[in-house]
Short mmCIF file of C-alpha atoms and ligand atoms in Angstrom, two decimals:
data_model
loop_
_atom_site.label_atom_id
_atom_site.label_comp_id
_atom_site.label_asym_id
_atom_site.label_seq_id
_atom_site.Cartn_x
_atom_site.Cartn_y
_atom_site.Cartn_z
CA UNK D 1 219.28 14.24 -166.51
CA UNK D 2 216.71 16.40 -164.39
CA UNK D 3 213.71 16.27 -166.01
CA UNK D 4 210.23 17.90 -165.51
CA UNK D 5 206.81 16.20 -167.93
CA UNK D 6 204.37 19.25 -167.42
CA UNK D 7 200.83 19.28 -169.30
CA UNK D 8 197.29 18.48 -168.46
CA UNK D 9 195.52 15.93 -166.48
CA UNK D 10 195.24 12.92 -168.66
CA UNK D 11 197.61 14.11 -171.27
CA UNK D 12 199.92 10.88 -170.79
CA UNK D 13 202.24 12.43 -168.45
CA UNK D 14 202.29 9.03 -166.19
CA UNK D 15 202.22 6.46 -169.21
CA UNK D 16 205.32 8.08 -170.34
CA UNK D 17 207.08 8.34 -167.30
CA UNK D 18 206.66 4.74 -166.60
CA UNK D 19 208.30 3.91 -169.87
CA UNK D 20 210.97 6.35 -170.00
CA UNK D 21 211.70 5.73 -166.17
CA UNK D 22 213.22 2.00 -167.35
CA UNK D 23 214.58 2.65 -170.33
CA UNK D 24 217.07 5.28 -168.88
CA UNK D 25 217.03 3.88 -165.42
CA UNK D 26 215.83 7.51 -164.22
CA UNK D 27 213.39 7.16 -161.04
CA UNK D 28 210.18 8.24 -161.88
CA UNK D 29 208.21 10.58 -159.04
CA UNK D 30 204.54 11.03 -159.21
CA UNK D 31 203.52 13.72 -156.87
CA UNK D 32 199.68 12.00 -157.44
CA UNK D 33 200.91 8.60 -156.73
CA UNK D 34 203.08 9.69 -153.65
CA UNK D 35 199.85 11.52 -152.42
CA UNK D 36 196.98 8.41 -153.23
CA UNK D 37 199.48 6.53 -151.05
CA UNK D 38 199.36 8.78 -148.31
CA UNK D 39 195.82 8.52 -148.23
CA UNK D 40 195.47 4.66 -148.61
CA UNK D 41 198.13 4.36 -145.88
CA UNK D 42 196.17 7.28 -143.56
CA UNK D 43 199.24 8.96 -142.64
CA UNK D 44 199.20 12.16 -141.71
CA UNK D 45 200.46 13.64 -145.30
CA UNK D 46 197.35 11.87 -146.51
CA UNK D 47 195.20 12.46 -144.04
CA UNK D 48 195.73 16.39 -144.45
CA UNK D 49 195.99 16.03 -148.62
CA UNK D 50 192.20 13.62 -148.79
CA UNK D 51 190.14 16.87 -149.14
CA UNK D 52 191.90 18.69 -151.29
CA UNK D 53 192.12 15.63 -153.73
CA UNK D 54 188.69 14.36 -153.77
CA UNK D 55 187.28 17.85 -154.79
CA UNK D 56 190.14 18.11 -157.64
CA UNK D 57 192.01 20.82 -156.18
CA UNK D 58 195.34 21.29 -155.30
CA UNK D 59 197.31 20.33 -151.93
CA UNK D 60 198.78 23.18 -150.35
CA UNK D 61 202.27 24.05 -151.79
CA UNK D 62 204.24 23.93 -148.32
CA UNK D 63 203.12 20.10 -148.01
CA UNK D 64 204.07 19.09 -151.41
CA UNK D 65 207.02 20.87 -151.88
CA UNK D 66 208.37 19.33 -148.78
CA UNK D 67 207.73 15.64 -149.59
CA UNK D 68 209.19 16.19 -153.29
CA UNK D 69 212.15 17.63 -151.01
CA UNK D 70 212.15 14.54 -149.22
CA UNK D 71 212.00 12.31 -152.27
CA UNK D 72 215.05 14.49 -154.31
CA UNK D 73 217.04 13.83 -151.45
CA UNK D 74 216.81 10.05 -151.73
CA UNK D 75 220.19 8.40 -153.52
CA UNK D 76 218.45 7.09 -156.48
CA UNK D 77 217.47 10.90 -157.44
CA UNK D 78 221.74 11.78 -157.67
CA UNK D 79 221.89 10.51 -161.32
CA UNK D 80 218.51 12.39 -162.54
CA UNK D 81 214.71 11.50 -162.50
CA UNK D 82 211.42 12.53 -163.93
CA UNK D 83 209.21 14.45 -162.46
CA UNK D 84 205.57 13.94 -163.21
CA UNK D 85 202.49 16.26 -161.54
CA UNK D 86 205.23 18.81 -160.05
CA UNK D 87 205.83 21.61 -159.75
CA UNK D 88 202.00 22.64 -160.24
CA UNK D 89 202.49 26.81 -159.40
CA UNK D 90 205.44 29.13 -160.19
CA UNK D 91 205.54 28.63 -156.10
CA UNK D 92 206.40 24.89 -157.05
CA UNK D 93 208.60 25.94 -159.64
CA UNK D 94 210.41 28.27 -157.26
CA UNK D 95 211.17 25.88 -153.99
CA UNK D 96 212.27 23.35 -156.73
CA UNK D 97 214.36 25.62 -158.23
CA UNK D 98 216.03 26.45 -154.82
CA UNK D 99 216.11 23.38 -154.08
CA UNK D 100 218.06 22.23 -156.44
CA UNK D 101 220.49 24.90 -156.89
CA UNK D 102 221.20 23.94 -153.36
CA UNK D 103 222.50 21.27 -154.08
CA UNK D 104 224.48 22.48 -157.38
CA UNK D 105 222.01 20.95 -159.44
CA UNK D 106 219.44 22.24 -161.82
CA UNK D 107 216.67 21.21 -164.34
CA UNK D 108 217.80 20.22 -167.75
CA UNK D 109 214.62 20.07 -169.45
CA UNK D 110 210.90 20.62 -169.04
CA UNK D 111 208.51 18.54 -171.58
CA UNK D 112 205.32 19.65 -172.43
CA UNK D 113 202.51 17.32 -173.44
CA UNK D 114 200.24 19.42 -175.60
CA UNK D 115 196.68 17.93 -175.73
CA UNK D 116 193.21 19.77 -176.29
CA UNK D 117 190.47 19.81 -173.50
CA UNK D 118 188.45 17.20 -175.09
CA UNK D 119 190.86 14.37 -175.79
CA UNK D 120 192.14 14.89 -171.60
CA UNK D 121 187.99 14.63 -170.96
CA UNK D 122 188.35 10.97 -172.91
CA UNK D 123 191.19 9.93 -171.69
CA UNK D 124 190.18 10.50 -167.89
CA UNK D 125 186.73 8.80 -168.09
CA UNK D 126 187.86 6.17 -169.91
CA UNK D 127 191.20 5.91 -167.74
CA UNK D 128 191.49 2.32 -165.45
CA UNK D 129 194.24 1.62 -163.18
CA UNK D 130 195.76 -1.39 -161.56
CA UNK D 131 195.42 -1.37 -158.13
CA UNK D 132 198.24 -4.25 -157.61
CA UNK D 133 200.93 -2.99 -159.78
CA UNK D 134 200.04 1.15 -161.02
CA UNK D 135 199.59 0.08 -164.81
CA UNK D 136 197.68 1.95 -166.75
CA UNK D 137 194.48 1.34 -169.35
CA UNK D 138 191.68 2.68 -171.46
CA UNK D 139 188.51 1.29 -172.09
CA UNK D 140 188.36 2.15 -175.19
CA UNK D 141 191.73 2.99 -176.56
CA UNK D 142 194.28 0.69 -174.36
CA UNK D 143 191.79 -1.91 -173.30
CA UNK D 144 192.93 -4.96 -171.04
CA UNK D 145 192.65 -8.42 -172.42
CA UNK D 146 190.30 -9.49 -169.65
CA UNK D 147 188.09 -6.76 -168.52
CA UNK D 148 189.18 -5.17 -164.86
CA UNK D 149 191.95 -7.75 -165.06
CA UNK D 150 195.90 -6.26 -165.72
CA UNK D 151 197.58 -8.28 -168.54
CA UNK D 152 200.88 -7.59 -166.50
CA UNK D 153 199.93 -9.00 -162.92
CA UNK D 154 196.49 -10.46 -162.65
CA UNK D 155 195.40 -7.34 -160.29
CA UNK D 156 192.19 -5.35 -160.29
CA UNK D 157 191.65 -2.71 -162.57
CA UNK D 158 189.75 0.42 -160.87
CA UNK D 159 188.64 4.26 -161.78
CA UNK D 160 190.15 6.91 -159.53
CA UNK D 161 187.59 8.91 -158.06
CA UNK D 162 188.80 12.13 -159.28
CA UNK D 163 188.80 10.79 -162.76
CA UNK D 164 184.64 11.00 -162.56
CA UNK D 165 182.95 13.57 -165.06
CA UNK D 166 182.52 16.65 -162.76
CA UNK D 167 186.31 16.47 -160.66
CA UNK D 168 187.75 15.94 -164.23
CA UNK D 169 186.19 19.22 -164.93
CA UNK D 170 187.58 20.94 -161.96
CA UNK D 171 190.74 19.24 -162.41
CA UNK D 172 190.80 21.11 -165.92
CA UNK D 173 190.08 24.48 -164.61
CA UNK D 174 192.53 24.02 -161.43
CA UNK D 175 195.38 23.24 -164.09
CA UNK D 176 194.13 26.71 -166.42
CA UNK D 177 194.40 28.86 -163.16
CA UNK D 178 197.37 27.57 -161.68
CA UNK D 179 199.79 25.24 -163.78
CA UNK D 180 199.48 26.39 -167.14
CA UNK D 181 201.40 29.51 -166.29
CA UNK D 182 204.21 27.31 -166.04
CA UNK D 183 204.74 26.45 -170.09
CA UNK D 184 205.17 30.72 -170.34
CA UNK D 185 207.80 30.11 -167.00
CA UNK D 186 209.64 27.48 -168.44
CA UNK D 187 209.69 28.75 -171.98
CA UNK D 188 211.31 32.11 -170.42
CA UNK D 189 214.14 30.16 -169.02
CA UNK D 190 215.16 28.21 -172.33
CA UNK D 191 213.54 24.42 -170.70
CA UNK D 192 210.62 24.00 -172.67
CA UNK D 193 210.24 21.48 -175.10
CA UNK D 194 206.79 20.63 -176.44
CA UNK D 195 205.95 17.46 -178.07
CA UNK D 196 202.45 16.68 -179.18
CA UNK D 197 200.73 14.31 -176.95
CA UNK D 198 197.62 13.93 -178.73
CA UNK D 199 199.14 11.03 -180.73
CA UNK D 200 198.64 7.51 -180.11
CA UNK D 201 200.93 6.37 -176.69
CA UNK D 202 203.59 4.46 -178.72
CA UNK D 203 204.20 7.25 -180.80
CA UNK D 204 204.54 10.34 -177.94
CA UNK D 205 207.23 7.65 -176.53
CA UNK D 206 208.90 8.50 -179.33
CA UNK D 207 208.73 12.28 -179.42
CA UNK D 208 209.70 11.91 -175.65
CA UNK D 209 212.59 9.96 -176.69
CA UNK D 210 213.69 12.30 -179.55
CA UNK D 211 213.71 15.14 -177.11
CA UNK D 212 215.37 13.73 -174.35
CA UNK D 213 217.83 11.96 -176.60
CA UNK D 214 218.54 15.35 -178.15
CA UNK D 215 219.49 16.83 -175.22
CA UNK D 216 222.38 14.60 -174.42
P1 AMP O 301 197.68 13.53 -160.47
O1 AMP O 301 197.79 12.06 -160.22
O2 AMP O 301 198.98 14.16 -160.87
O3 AMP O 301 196.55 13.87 -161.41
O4 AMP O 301 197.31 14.20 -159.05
C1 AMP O 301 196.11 13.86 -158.38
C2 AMP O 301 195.81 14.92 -157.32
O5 AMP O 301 196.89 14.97 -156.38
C3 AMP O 301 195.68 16.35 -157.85
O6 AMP O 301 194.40 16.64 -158.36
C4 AMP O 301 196.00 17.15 -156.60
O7 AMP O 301 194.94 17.16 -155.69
C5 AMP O 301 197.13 16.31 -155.96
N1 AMP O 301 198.46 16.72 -156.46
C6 AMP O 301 199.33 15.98 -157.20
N2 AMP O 301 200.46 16.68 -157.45
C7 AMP O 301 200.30 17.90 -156.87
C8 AMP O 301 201.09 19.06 -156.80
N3 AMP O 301 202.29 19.14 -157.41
N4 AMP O 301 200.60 20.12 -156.09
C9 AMP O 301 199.40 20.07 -155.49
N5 AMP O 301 198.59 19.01 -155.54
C10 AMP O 301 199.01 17.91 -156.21
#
């Protein structure tokens, strides 16, 4: 199954994918987390995308759209994956949708995590992140046992830099001007499914899982 989690900045997107990714054995691709590891390696992906990032906007369509190319074309992507962060513009939506028809494949479904402004704007400040192993917490609402330790491997917890008060702002107006137009895109085509993300983690798991499992 070819499968697209579209919504918001903070709006769970990641957490989701992460769980769903096991469960069904589907690889999970993070344009973000392809992109921070550009950076932290300084290639030259990263060192191009740095800019762009910091200041919350978005890296040039021609660069991402190539390295998701890249990534579909890996074997694990044949049986189906999630797609988390991309596509971002209908120009996104567009080169994927190429792309895959190029191969004879298509997207089968395109879930929408609904969440208001001011839930994302808690869920980003609060938001820490392993830097050994990519789990996610909450300060408040998913807090680690040990503060800036991760229950799962020991490593240290840490806030993105774009997850500070005024990027997360910017973040929220980049995704109004250019991704949002994507739910009205997707909708057109028959993909959209919306499930309401402003519930507690466990419980958009399973909406996500009710969708998906409806599906096939
Ligand atoms: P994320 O982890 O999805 O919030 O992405 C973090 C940052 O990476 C974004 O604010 C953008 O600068 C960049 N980024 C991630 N995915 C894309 C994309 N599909 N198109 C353009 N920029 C992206």
């Amino acid at each position: 199954m070819n499968v697209v989690f579209l919504g918001p900045p903070g709006a769970g997107k990641g957490t989701q994918a992460k769980v769903i990714s096991v469960e069904r054995a589907m690889p999970h691709i993070s344009t973000g987390d392809i992109l921070r590891e550009a950076v932290a390696k300084g290639t030259d992906l990263g060192k191009k995308a740095k800019g762009y990032m910091d200041s919350g906007a978005l890296v040039p369509d021609d660069l991402v759209v190539a390295m998701v190319a890249a990534r579909l074309s890996e074997k694990d992507c044949a049986g189906g994956f999630i797609l988390d962060g991309f596509p971002r513009t209908i120009a996104q939506a567009e080169a994927l949708g190429k792309n895959l028809s190029g191969g004879g494949l298509a997207l089968d479904m395109v879930v929408y995590f609904k969440v208001d402004d001011e839930q994302v704007v808690e869920r980003l400040s609060g938001r820490r992140i392993c830097r050994k192993c990519g789990a996610n917490y909450h300060v408040q609402f998913m807090p680690p046992v040990v503060e800036g330790k991760c229950d799962k491997c020991g490593g240290e917890l840490y806030q993105r830099d774009d997850d500070k008060a005024d990027t997360i702002r910017e973040r929220l107006q980049v995704y109004y001007r250019q991704t949002a137009d994507l739910i009205a895109y997707y909708s057109g085509k028959g993909l959209l499914v919306e499930v309401d993300a402003s519930q507690t983690p466990s419980d958009v798991t399973d909406a996500v899982r009710a969708v998906l499992a409806a599906e096939r």
